PDB file of C-alpha atoms in Angstrom:
ATOM      1  CA  MET N   1      63.780  27.567  77.905  1.00 90.00           C
ATOM      2  CA  LYS N   2      66.923  29.641  77.426  1.00 95.00           C
ATOM      3  CA  LEU N   3      68.700  30.455  74.185  1.00 97.00           C
ATOM      4  CA  SER N   4      72.398  31.294  73.838  1.00 97.00           C
ATOM      5  CA  VAL N   5      73.381  33.290  70.763  1.00 97.00           C
ATOM      6  CA  ILE N   6      77.074  32.696  70.052  1.00 97.00           C
ATOM      7  CA  THR N   7      79.087  35.027  67.840  1.00 98.00           C
ATOM      8  CA  PRO N   8      82.758  34.640  66.914  1.00 96.00           C
ATOM      9  CA  VAL N   9      84.270  37.935  65.735  1.00 97.00           C
ATOM     10  CA  TYR N  10      87.438  38.803  63.862  1.00 95.00           C
ATOM     11  CA  ASN N  11      88.136  42.251  62.426  1.00 95.00           C
ATOM     12  CA  ARG N  12      84.515  43.302  62.068  1.00 95.00           C
ATOM     13  CA  ALA N  13      84.616  46.850  63.415  1.00 95.00           C
ATOM     14  CA  ASP N  14      82.496  48.019  60.496  1.00 94.00           C
ATOM     15  CA  CYS N  15      79.529  45.757  61.237  1.00 94.00           C
ATOM     16  CA  VAL N  16      79.758  44.063  64.645  1.00 96.00           C
ATOM     17  CA  LEU N  17      77.524  46.646  66.354  1.00 97.00           C
ATOM     18  CA  ARG N  18      74.724  45.872  63.912  1.00 97.00           C
ATOM     19  CA  CYS N  19      74.941  42.224  64.931  1.00 97.00           C
ATOM     20  CA  LEU N  20      75.052  43.009  68.651  1.00 97.00           C
ATOM     21  CA  GLU N  21      72.136  45.427  68.442  1.00 97.00           C
ATOM     22  CA  SER N  22      69.991  42.930  66.533  1.00 97.00           C
ATOM     23  CA  VAL N  23      70.267  40.533  69.480  1.00 97.00           C
ATOM     24  CA  ALA N  24      69.740  43.225  72.127  1.00 96.00           C
ATOM     25  CA  LEU N  25      66.449  44.203  70.459  1.00 95.00           C
ATOM     26  CA  GLN N  26      64.997  40.690  70.621  1.00 94.00           C
ATOM     27  CA  ASN N  27      61.916  40.139  72.753  1.00 82.00           C
ATOM     28  CA  GLY N  28      62.954  38.499  76.023  1.00 75.00           C
ATOM     29  CA  CYS N  29      66.591  39.522  75.750  1.00 77.00           C
ATOM     30  CA  GLY N  30      68.186  39.314  79.194  1.00 70.00           C
ATOM     31  CA  ARG N  31      65.523  36.914  80.506  1.00 79.00           C
ATOM     32  CA  ASN N  32      65.727  33.840  78.324  1.00 92.00           C
ATOM     33  CA  ILE N  33      68.235  35.080  75.743  1.00 96.00           C
ATOM     34  CA  GLU N  34      71.967  35.650  76.234  1.00 96.00           C
ATOM     35  CA  HIS N  35      74.641  36.687  73.750  1.00 97.00           C
ATOM     36  CA  VAL N  36      78.117  35.185  74.048  1.00 98.00           C
ATOM     37  CA  VAL N  37      80.616  37.113  71.924  1.00 98.00           C
ATOM     38  CA  VAL N  38      84.204  35.956  71.379  1.00 98.00           C
ATOM     39  CA  ASP N  39      86.736  38.315  69.837  1.00 97.00           C
ATOM     40  CA  ASP N  40      89.263  36.160  68.000  1.00 96.00           C
ATOM     41  CA  GLY N  41      92.267  38.447  68.443  1.00 96.00           C
ATOM     42  CA  SER N  42      91.020  41.235  66.174  1.00 96.00           C
ATOM     43  CA  LYS N  43      93.631  43.673  64.926  1.00 96.00           C
ATOM     44  CA  ASP N  44      91.230  46.569  64.386  1.00 94.00           C
ATOM     45  CA  ASN N  45      89.088  48.176  67.102  1.00 96.00           C
ATOM     46  CA  THR N  46      86.476  45.407  67.164  1.00 97.00           C
ATOM     47  CA  ALA N  47      87.342  44.433  70.751  1.00 97.00           C
ATOM     48  CA  GLU N  48      86.953  48.022  71.969  1.00 97.00           C
ATOM     49  CA  LEU N  49      83.543  48.294  70.328  1.00 97.00           C
ATOM     50  CA  ILE N  50      82.416  45.039  71.938  1.00 98.00           C
ATOM     51  CA  ARG N  51      83.588  46.134  75.394  1.00 97.00           C
ATOM     52  CA  THR N  52      81.784  49.448  75.102  1.00 97.00           C
ATOM     53  CA  PHE N  53      78.576  47.840  73.887  1.00 97.00           C
ATOM     54  CA  ALA N  54      78.618  45.128  76.569  1.00 96.00           C
ATOM     55  CA  ASP N  55      79.071  47.615  79.413  1.00 95.00           C
ATOM     56  CA  GLY N  56      75.871  47.667  81.430  1.00 93.00           C
ATOM     57  CA  LYS N  57      74.241  44.909  79.372  1.00 94.00           C
ATOM     58  CA  PRO N  58      74.070  41.741  81.504  1.00 93.00           C
ATOM     59  CA  HIS N  59      72.795  39.641  78.611  1.00 95.00           C
ATOM     60  CA  VAL N  60      76.174  40.013  76.839  1.00 96.00           C
ATOM     61  CA  LYS N  61      79.051  37.742  77.819  1.00 97.00           C
ATOM     62  CA  THR N  62      82.458  38.413  76.284  1.00 97.00           C
ATOM     63  CA  VAL N  63      85.681  36.527  75.720  1.00 98.00           C
ATOM     64  CA  PHE N  64      88.794  38.124  74.220  1.00 98.00           C
ATOM     65  CA  PHE N  65      91.607  36.082  72.673  1.00 97.00           C
ATOM     66  CA  ASP N  66      95.130  37.485  72.877  1.00 96.00           C
ATOM     67  CA  GLN N  67      95.827  36.181  69.374  1.00 96.00           C
ATOM     68  CA  HIS N  68      93.940  34.916  66.351  1.00 94.00           C
ATOM     69  CA  ARG N  69      93.018  31.257  66.877  1.00 93.00           C
ATOM     70  CA  GLY N  70      90.342  30.682  64.253  1.00 91.00           C
ATOM     71  CA  THR N  71      86.569  30.577  64.069  1.00 92.00           C
ATOM     72  CA  ASN N  72      86.217  27.099  65.534  1.00 92.00           C
ATOM     73  CA  ALA N  73      88.271  27.980  68.608  1.00 94.00           C
ATOM     74  CA  ALA N  74      86.077  31.049  69.121  1.00 96.00           C
ATOM     75  CA  ARG N  75      82.931  28.945  68.777  1.00 96.00           C
ATOM     76  CA  ASN N  76      84.167  26.453  71.344  1.00 96.00           C
ATOM     77  CA  ALA N  77      85.032  29.242  73.773  1.00 97.00           C
ATOM     78  CA  ALA N  78      81.550  30.682  73.344  1.00 98.00           C
ATOM     79  CA  VAL N  79      79.880  27.331  73.956  1.00 98.00           C
ATOM     80  CA  SER N  80      81.944  26.869  77.135  1.00 97.00           C
ATOM     81  CA  GLN N  81      80.542  30.152  78.492  1.00 97.00           C
ATOM     82  CA  ALA N  82      76.957  29.575  77.349  1.00 97.00           C
ATOM     83  CA  THR N  83      74.215  28.629  79.801  1.00 96.00           C
ATOM     84  CA  GLY N  84      71.288  28.229  77.409  1.00 96.00           C
ATOM     85  CA  ASP N  85      69.483  24.994  76.667  1.00 97.00           C
ATOM     86  CA  TYR N  86      70.052  25.672  72.968  1.00 97.00           C
ATOM     87  CA  CYS N  87      72.693  27.588  71.021  1.00 98.00           C
ATOM     88  CA  VAL N  88      72.384  29.425  67.722  1.00 97.00           C
ATOM     89  CA  ILE N  89      75.445  30.663  65.833  1.00 96.00           C
ATOM     90  CA  LEU N  90      75.112  34.208  64.512  1.00 96.00           C
ATOM     91  CA  ASP N  91      78.065  35.354  62.422  1.00 94.00           C
ATOM     92  CA  SER N  92      79.334  38.827  63.237  1.00 95.00           C
ATOM     93  CA  ASP N  93      78.627  40.214  59.760  1.00 93.00           C
ATOM     94  CA  ASP N  94      75.041  38.930  59.856  1.00 95.00           C
ATOM     95  CA  TYR N  95      72.120  40.055  61.992  1.00 96.00           C
ATOM     96  CA  PHE N  96      68.774  38.828  63.309  1.00 97.00           C
ATOM     97  CA  THR N  97      65.373  39.784  61.999  1.00 97.00           C
ATOM     98  CA  PRO N  98      63.284  41.499  64.740  1.00 96.00           C
ATOM     99  CA  ASP N  99      61.341  38.312  65.567  1.00 95.00           C
ATOM    100  CA  ALA N 100      64.180  35.798  65.179  1.00 96.00           C
ATOM    101  CA  CYS N 101      64.428  34.593  68.762  1.00 96.00           C
ATOM    102  CA  ASP N 102      60.643  34.451  69.173  1.00 95.00           C
ATOM    103  CA  VAL N 103      60.501  32.197  66.102  1.00 96.00           C
ATOM    104  CA  ILE N 104      63.253  29.955  67.483  1.00 96.00           C
ATOM    105  CA  LEU N 105      61.829  29.632  70.997  1.00 95.00           C
ATOM    106  CA  ASN N 106      58.271  29.087  69.742  1.00 94.00           C
ATOM    107  CA  ALA N 107      59.498  26.288  67.472  1.00 96.00           C
ATOM    108  CA  ILE N 108      61.326  24.598  70.341  1.00 95.00           C
ATOM    109  CA  GLU N 109      58.205  24.806  72.513  1.00 94.00           C
ATOM    110  CA  SER N 110      55.960  23.542  69.700  1.00 94.00           C
ATOM    111  CA  PHE N 111      57.996  20.479  68.702  1.00 95.00           C
ATOM    112  CA  HIS N 112      58.568  18.679  71.985  1.00 90.00           C
ATOM    113  CA  ASP N 113      59.893  15.554  70.280  1.00 92.00           C
ATOM    114  CA  ALA N 114      62.570  17.411  68.298  1.00 94.00           C
ATOM    115  CA  ARG N 115      66.103  18.254  69.407  1.00 95.00           C
ATOM    116  CA  TYR N 116      67.551  20.047  66.382  1.00 97.00           C
ATOM    117  CA  PHE N 117      66.118  22.986  64.460  1.00 97.00           C
ATOM    118  CA  MET N 118      67.071  24.772  61.260  1.00 97.00           C
ATOM    119  CA  PHE N 119      65.858  28.060  59.812  1.00 97.00           C
ATOM    120  CA  THR N 120      66.397  30.146  56.695  1.00 96.00           C
ATOM    121  CA  ARG N 121      68.845  32.924  55.856  1.00 94.00           C
ATOM    122  CA  ASP N 122      67.655  35.653  53.554  1.00 94.00           C
ATOM    123  CA  ASP N 123      70.024  34.617  50.744  1.00 91.00           C
ATOM    124  CA  ARG N 124      68.188  31.271  50.493  1.00 91.00           C
ATOM    125  CA  THR N 125      64.640  32.511  51.018  1.00 92.00           C
ATOM    126  CA  GLU N 126      63.717  32.510  47.325  1.00 92.00           C
ATOM    127  CA  GLU N 127      65.179  29.030  46.800  1.00 91.00           C
ATOM    128  CA  PHE N 128      63.358  27.512  49.784  1.00 91.00           C
ATOM    129  CA  ASP N 129      60.074  29.301  49.063  1.00 93.00           C
ATOM    130  CA  SER N 130      60.143  27.806  45.585  1.00 91.00           C
ATOM    131  CA  ARG N 131      61.012  24.334  46.831  1.00 90.00           C
ATOM    132  CA  TYR N 132      58.850  24.073  49.952  1.00 90.00           C
ATOM    133  CA  GLY N 133      56.535  27.074  50.115  1.00 92.00           C
ATOM    134  CA  GLN N 134      56.612  29.994  52.539  1.00 91.00           C
ATOM    135  CA  GLY N 135      56.528  28.937  56.180  1.00 91.00           C
ATOM    136  CA  ALA N 136      56.781  25.245  55.337  1.00 95.00           C
ATOM    137  CA  ILE N 137      57.942  22.828  58.003  1.00 96.00           C
ATOM    138  CA  VAL N 138      60.030  19.826  56.949  1.00 95.00           C
ATOM    139  CA  ARG N 139      61.334  16.978  59.052  1.00 96.00           C
ATOM    140  CA  TYR N 140      64.672  15.753  57.748  1.00 96.00           C
ATOM    141  CA  GLY N 141      66.164  12.397  58.688  1.00 96.00           C
ATOM    142  CA  TYR N 142      69.826  11.487  58.798  1.00 96.00           C
ATOM    143  CA  SER N 143      69.439   9.607  55.500  1.00 96.00           C
ATOM    144  CA  ASP N 144      68.434  12.917  53.893  1.00 96.00           C
ATOM    145  CA  VAL N 145      71.772  14.354  55.019  1.00 95.00           C
ATOM    146  CA  LEU N 146      73.654  11.424  53.519  1.00 96.00           C
ATOM    147  CA  ASN N 147      71.762  11.785  50.233  1.00 94.00           C
ATOM    148  CA  GLY N 148      72.611  15.472  49.960  1.00 90.00           C
ATOM    149  CA  GLU N 149      69.082  16.726  50.610  1.00 90.00           C
ATOM    150  CA  VAL N 150      70.316  18.798  53.553  1.00 88.00           C
ATOM    151  CA  ALA N 151      73.060  20.942  52.075  1.00 78.00           C
ATOM    152  CA  GLY N 152      74.167  24.547  52.088  1.00 74.00           C
ATOM    153  CA  ASP N 153      73.749  27.265  54.669  1.00 85.00           C
ATOM    154  CA  TYR N 154      71.029  27.104  57.283  1.00 92.00           C
ATOM    155  CA  ILE N 155      70.688  28.755  60.659  1.00 95.00           C
ATOM    156  CA  HIS N 156      71.254  25.924  63.111  1.00 96.00           C
ATOM    157  CA  VAL N 157      69.751  25.762  66.592  1.00 97.00           C
ATOM    158  CA  ILE N 158      71.529  23.025  68.506  1.00 97.00           C
ATOM    159  CA  PRO N 159      71.284  21.660  72.065  1.00 97.00           C
ATOM    160  CA  ARG N 160      74.199  23.063  74.053  1.00 97.00           C
ATOM    161  CA  ASN N 161      75.054  19.660  75.518  1.00 97.00           C
ATOM    162  CA  LEU N 162      75.637  18.282  72.010  1.00 97.00           C
ATOM    163  CA  LEU N 163      77.966  21.151  71.104  1.00 97.00           C
ATOM    164  CA  GLU N 164      79.865  20.324  74.278  1.00 97.00           C
ATOM    165  CA  LYS N 165      79.962  16.650  73.308  1.00 97.00           C
ATOM    166  CA  TYR N 166      81.097  17.408  69.744  1.00 96.00           C
ATOM    167  CA  PRO N 167      83.386  20.467  69.918  1.00 95.00           C
ATOM    168  CA  PHE N 168      84.453  22.160  66.697  1.00 93.00           C
ATOM    169  CA  ASP N 169      87.815  20.984  65.385  1.00 90.00           C
ATOM    170  CA  GLU N 170      90.264  23.779  66.153  1.00 89.00           C
ATOM    171  CA  GLY N 171      93.005  22.184  64.074  1.00 82.00           C
ATOM    172  CA  LEU N 172      90.981  22.596  60.913  1.00 75.00           C
ATOM    173  CA  LYS N 173      89.674  26.035  61.957  1.00 67.00           C
ATOM    174  CA  ILE N 174      86.838  25.627  59.456  1.00 69.00           C
ATOM    175  CA  TYR N 175      84.849  22.632  58.053  1.00 78.00           C
ATOM    176  CA  GLU N 176      82.323  22.847  60.864  1.00 85.00           C
ATOM    177  CA  SER N 177      80.036  20.609  58.799  1.00 88.00           C
ATOM    178  CA  LEU N 178      82.002  17.599  60.062  1.00 90.00           C
ATOM    179  CA  ILE N 179      80.852  18.378  63.590  1.00 92.00           C
ATOM    180  CA  ILE N 180      77.316  19.273  62.554  1.00 93.00           C
ATOM    181  CA  GLN N 181      76.945  15.950  60.735  1.00 95.00           C
ATOM    182  CA  GLN N 182      77.934  14.012  63.846  1.00 96.00           C
ATOM    183  CA  ILE N 183      75.158  15.810  65.691  1.00 97.00           C
ATOM    184  CA  TYR N 184      72.726  15.091  62.844  1.00 96.00           C
ATOM    185  CA  ARG N 185      73.551  11.406  63.239  1.00 97.00           C
ATOM    186  CA  GLU N 186      72.962  11.458  66.983  1.00 96.00           C
ATOM    187  CA  VAL N 187      69.638  13.302  66.937  1.00 96.00           C
ATOM    188  CA  GLY N 188      68.378  11.334  63.932  1.00 95.00           C
ATOM    189  CA  GLU N 189      65.810  13.917  62.879  1.00 96.00           C
ATOM    190  CA  MET N 190      65.934  17.676  62.304  1.00 96.00           C
ATOM    191  CA  VAL N 191      63.040  20.120  62.021  1.00 97.00           C
ATOM    192  CA  PHE N 192      63.489  22.719  59.279  1.00 97.00           C
ATOM    193  CA  MET N 193      61.199  25.736  59.341  1.00 96.00           C
ATOM    194  CA  ASN N 194      61.247  27.855  56.206  1.00 95.00           C
ATOM    195  CA  LYS N 195      61.225  31.122  58.075  1.00 96.00           C
ATOM    196  CA  THR N 196      63.925  33.747  57.484  1.00 96.00           C
ATOM    197  CA  ILE N 197      65.503  34.805  60.775  1.00 97.00           C
ATOM    198  CA  VAL N 198      68.939  36.061  59.695  1.00 97.00           C
ATOM    199  CA  ILE N 199      70.023  38.682  57.191  1.00 95.00           C
ATOM    200  CA  ALA N 200      73.368  37.596  55.739  1.00 89.00           C
ATOM    201  CA  GLU N 201      75.831  40.051  54.260  1.00 79.00           C
ATOM    202  CA  ARG N 202      77.510  38.586  51.204  1.00 67.00           C
ATOM    203  CA  ASN N 203      78.818  41.672  49.397  1.00 61.00           C
ATOM    204  CA  ARG N 204      81.666  42.633  51.686  1.00 55.00           C
ATOM    205  CA  SER N 205      84.874  44.131  50.378  1.00 51.00           C
ATOM    206  CA  ASP N 206      86.863  41.655  52.493  1.00 52.00           C
ATOM    207  CA  SER N 207      88.855  39.124  50.542  1.00 38.00           C
ATOM    208  CA  VAL N 208      87.824  35.493  50.733  1.00 38.00           C
ATOM    209  CA  THR N 209      90.187  33.897  53.240  1.00 42.00           C
ATOM    210  CA  TRP N 210      92.924  31.519  52.227  1.00 40.00           C
ATOM    211  CA  ASN N 211      91.455  29.049  54.671  1.00 44.00           C
ATOM    212  CA  THR N 212      88.676  28.231  52.212  1.00 46.00           C
ATOM    213  CA  LEU N 213      90.361  28.634  48.819  1.00 51.00           C
ATOM    214  CA  ARG N 214      92.467  25.691  47.683  1.00 52.00           C
ATOM    215  CA  THR N 215      95.281  27.875  46.430  1.00 56.00           C
ATOM    216  CA  ASN N 216      97.872  27.605  49.167  1.00 74.00           C
ATOM    217  CA  GLU N 217      99.442  24.841  51.226  1.00 82.00           C
ATOM    218  CA  LYS N 218      97.479  25.456  54.417  1.00 82.00           C
ATOM    219  CA  ALA N 219      94.149  25.389  52.590  1.00 82.00           C
ATOM    220  CA  ILE N 220      95.114  22.206  50.739  1.00 88.00           C
ATOM    221  CA  SER N 221      96.282  20.525  53.948  1.00 90.00           C
ATOM    222  CA  ARG N 222      93.010  21.332  55.697  1.00 87.00           C
ATOM    223  CA  LYS N 223      91.007  20.118  52.728  1.00 90.00           C
ATOM    224  CA  LEU N 224      92.947  16.856  52.854  1.00 93.00           C
ATOM    225  CA  GLN N 225      92.389  16.464  56.599  1.00 92.00           C
ATOM    226  CA  ALA N 226      88.695  17.200  56.240  1.00 92.00           C
ATOM    227  CA  ALA N 227      88.219  14.633  53.453  1.00 95.00           C
ATOM    228  CA  MET N 228      90.022  11.947  55.466  1.00 96.00           C
ATOM    229  CA  MET N 229      87.979  12.745  58.564  1.00 95.00           C
ATOM    230  CA  GLU N 230      84.724  12.641  56.629  1.00 96.00           C
ATOM    231  CA  LEU N 231      85.609   9.278  55.104  1.00 97.00           C
ATOM    232  CA  GLU N 232      86.529   7.864  58.503  1.00 96.00           C
ATOM    233  CA  LEU N 233      83.510   9.277  60.324  1.00 96.00           C
ATOM    234  CA  PHE N 234      80.794   8.785  57.733  1.00 97.00           C
ATOM    235  CA  GLY N 235      82.092   6.508  54.974  1.00 97.00           C
ATOM    236  CA  ASP N 236      80.151   3.485  56.238  1.00 97.00           C
ATOM    237  CA  ASP N 237      77.029   5.629  56.656  1.00 97.00           C
ATOM    238  CA  TYR N 238      77.154   6.730  53.001  1.00 97.00           C
ATOM    239  CA  LEU N 239      77.728   3.172  51.819  1.00 97.00           C
ATOM    240  CA  GLY N 240      74.932   1.938  54.050  1.00 97.00           C
ATOM    241  CA  ILE N 241      72.364   3.922  52.067  1.00 96.00           C
ATOM    242  CA  GLY N 242      73.987   3.141  48.719  1.00 96.00           C
ATOM    243  CA  ASN N 243      75.663   6.501  48.137  1.00 96.00           C
ATOM    244  CA  ARG N 244      78.836   5.042  46.650  1.00 96.00           C
ATOM    245  CA  LYS N 245      79.230   8.045  44.357  1.00 95.00           C
ATOM    246  CA  TYR N 246      79.889  10.367  47.264  1.00 95.00           C
ATOM    247  CA  VAL N 247      82.377   7.985  48.855  1.00 97.00           C
ATOM    248  CA  ASP N 248      84.216   7.859  45.519  1.00 96.00           C
ATOM    249  CA  SER N 249      84.385  11.658  45.541  1.00 96.00           C
ATOM    250  CA  LEU N 250      85.963  11.550  49.003  1.00 97.00           C
ATOM    251  CA  TYR N 251      88.617   9.107  47.799  1.00 97.00           C
ATOM    252  CA  PHE N 252      89.395  11.411  44.896  1.00 96.00           C
ATOM    253  CA  ASN N 253      89.588  14.455  47.168  1.00 95.00           C
ATOM    254  CA  ILE N 254      92.101  12.646  49.353  1.00 97.00           C
ATOM    255  CA  VAL N 255      94.299  11.588  46.432  1.00 97.00           C
ATOM    256  CA  ASP N 256      93.959  14.943  44.676  1.00 95.00           C
ATOM    257  CA  ASN N 257      95.028  16.922  47.736  1.00 94.00           C
ATOM    258  CA  ALA N 258      97.739  14.436  48.708  1.00 96.00           C
ATOM    259  CA  VAL N 259      99.275  14.907  45.261  1.00 95.00           C
ATOM    260  CA  LEU N 260      99.130  18.684  45.676  1.00 93.00           C
ATOM    261  CA  MET N 261     101.004  18.237  48.962  1.00 92.00           C
ATOM    262  CA  ASN N 262     103.530  15.978  47.180  1.00 93.00           C
ATOM    263  CA  ASP N 263     102.560  13.205  49.587  1.00 96.00           C
ATOM    264  CA  TYR N 264     102.861  10.443  47.011  1.00 96.00           C
ATOM    265  CA  ARG N 265     102.865   7.666  49.594  1.00 96.00           C
ATOM    266  CA  LEU N 266      99.428   8.686  50.834  1.00 97.00           C
ATOM    267  CA  ALA N 267      98.167   9.166  47.279  1.00 97.00           C
ATOM    268  CA  LYS N 268      99.322   5.672  46.277  1.00 96.00           C
ATOM    269  CA  LYS N 269      97.441   4.215  49.247  1.00 96.00           C
ATOM    270  CA  TYR N 270      94.103   5.555  47.993  1.00 97.00           C
ATOM    271  CA  ILE N 271      94.559   5.408  44.202  1.00 97.00           C
ATOM    272  CA  PRO N 272      93.278   1.780  44.020  1.00 96.00           C
ATOM    273  CA  SER N 273      89.921   3.081  45.282  1.00 96.00           C
ATOM    274  CA  LEU N 274      89.569   5.371  42.259  1.00 96.00           C
ATOM    275  CA  ALA N 275      88.141   4.452  38.870  1.00 93.00           C
ATOM    276  CA  GLY N 276      88.196   5.601  35.266  1.00 93.00           C
ATOM    277  CA  TRP N 277      90.002   8.740  34.145  1.00 94.00           C
ATOM    278  CA  ARG N 278      90.609   9.885  37.723  1.00 94.00           C
ATOM    279  CA  LYS N 279      92.549   6.729  38.516  1.00 96.00           C
ATOM    280  CA  PHE N 280      94.576   7.032  35.311  1.00 96.00           C
ATOM    281  CA  LEU N 281      95.324  10.743  35.848  1.00 94.00           C
ATOM    282  CA  MET N 282      96.466  10.316  39.431  1.00 95.00           C
ATOM    283  CA  ARG N 283      98.636   7.322  38.565  1.00 96.00           C
ATOM    284  CA  VAL N 284     100.413   9.365  35.897  1.00 96.00           C
ATOM    285  CA  ILE N 285     100.954  12.260  38.292  1.00 95.00           C
ATOM    286  CA  VAL N 286     102.283  10.010  41.045  1.00 96.00           C
ATOM    287  CA  ILE N 287     104.553   7.977  38.771  1.00 96.00           C
ATOM    288  CA  GLY N 288     105.979  11.139  37.206  1.00 96.00           C
ATOM    289  CA  ARG N 289     106.128  13.024  40.520  1.00 95.00           C
ATOM    290  CA  LEU N 290     104.178  15.789  38.799  1.00 93.00           C
ATOM    291  CA  GLY N 291     102.395  17.148  41.865  1.00 92.00           C
ATOM    292  CA  THR N 292     104.113  20.537  41.728  1.00 91.00           C
ATOM    293  CA  ILE N 293     103.258  21.064  38.053  1.00 92.00           C
ATOM    294  CA  TYR N 294      99.705  19.872  38.649  1.00 90.00           C
ATOM    295  CA  GLY N 295      99.439  22.285  41.575  1.00 87.00           C
ATOM    296  CA  ARG N 296     100.634  25.249  39.524  1.00 88.00           C
ATOM    297  CA  CYS N 297      98.066  24.526  36.827  1.00 87.00           C
ATOM    298  CA  LEU N 298      95.295  24.175  39.401  1.00 81.00           C
ATOM    299  CA  ASN N 299      96.408  27.361  41.163  1.00 78.00           C
ATOM    300  CA  ARG N 300      96.202  29.374  37.949  1.00 82.00           C
ATOM    301  CA  TYR N 301      92.793  27.928  37.130  1.00 78.00           C
ATOM    302  CA  LEU N 302      91.387  28.650  40.598  1.00 72.00           C
ATOM    303  CA  ASN N 303      92.759  32.188  40.674  1.00 73.00           C
ATOM    304  CA  PHE N 304      91.177  32.853  37.269  1.00 75.00           C
ATOM    305  CA  LYS N 305      87.904  31.287  38.417  1.00 69.00           C
ATOM    306  CA  TYR N 306      87.667  33.264  41.662  1.00 61.00           C
ATOM    307  CA  ARG N 307      88.609  36.554  40.057  1.00 69.00           C
ATOM    308  CA  SER N 308      86.077  36.027  37.293  1.00 68.00           C
ATOM    309  CA  TYR N 309      83.496  36.077  40.096  1.00 56.00           C
ATOM    310  CA  GLY N 310      84.991  39.267  41.509  1.00 60.00           C
ATOM    311  CA  ILE N 311      86.695  37.498  44.404  1.00 56.00           C
ATOM    312  CA  GLU N 312      90.066  38.882  45.435  1.00 56.00           C
ATOM    313  CA  VAL N 313      92.510  36.204  46.511  1.00 52.00           C
ATOM    314  CA  LYS N 314      95.406  36.967  48.850  1.00 52.00           C
ATOM    315  CA  LYS N 315      98.592  34.971  49.099  1.00 51.00           C
TER     316      LYS N 315
END
């Protein structure tokens, strides 16, 4: 059994070596563990650090983009170079615990009937210990995903052939959950082991990217695309288990973001699917062509909200 660790990197000169070293120190590294690292057009000296580290280390495979293409493009490039039976995504500002790969490979060997595995990051250890108990093993079904039982950040260990079948959407650059959920649906069952294998850094001085904050046009457009894709891909699945509430939230997300984009034709198409105050509010905004004013109010609110949490937002 071979494991491919895939790491997309962008401007992480301050921490990428910690990530690389954490993989190199794993038991079995170079035999049944490889590390595929993709530099996504970094503008600092990240690429130079990766090249120097990889020199003389056959377990490290590298890809270097000439320009910034986004995390999903880097992930796809890494998967295309991987040769492992399974892949695990390790972000460049995170790092493995000393026994991480042993834990992963032992789980794969122990659960012969399983195809998908999930593990814990240190920033969720307390939550999961309280909910399940230390070291607990839980088998999730696809219905658990649809009901919201499987939510938040896990460390995912995924068969490489399924990542090849369901590549990450490079147009969206983020929203990888849309791809992960398609894989959830195909495998049907996921094994979650409450064992911390990754230390996640969450106190960086880097600003939160505009790709994830709904305060500029690109972020809003991607949010709109993601909501429409989720409705198309999984809407019937949610309805099939009676989760109408979540489908309603998708309809609202589509209308809300369409209005922010001043795409009133698209908003009008989906407004009939809304109910209550949301339907009334969106009708008023569309009739009055108030999307720009609505957007300015939302922008001010979100900027205030993020900064109240100490998050710097860049335009």
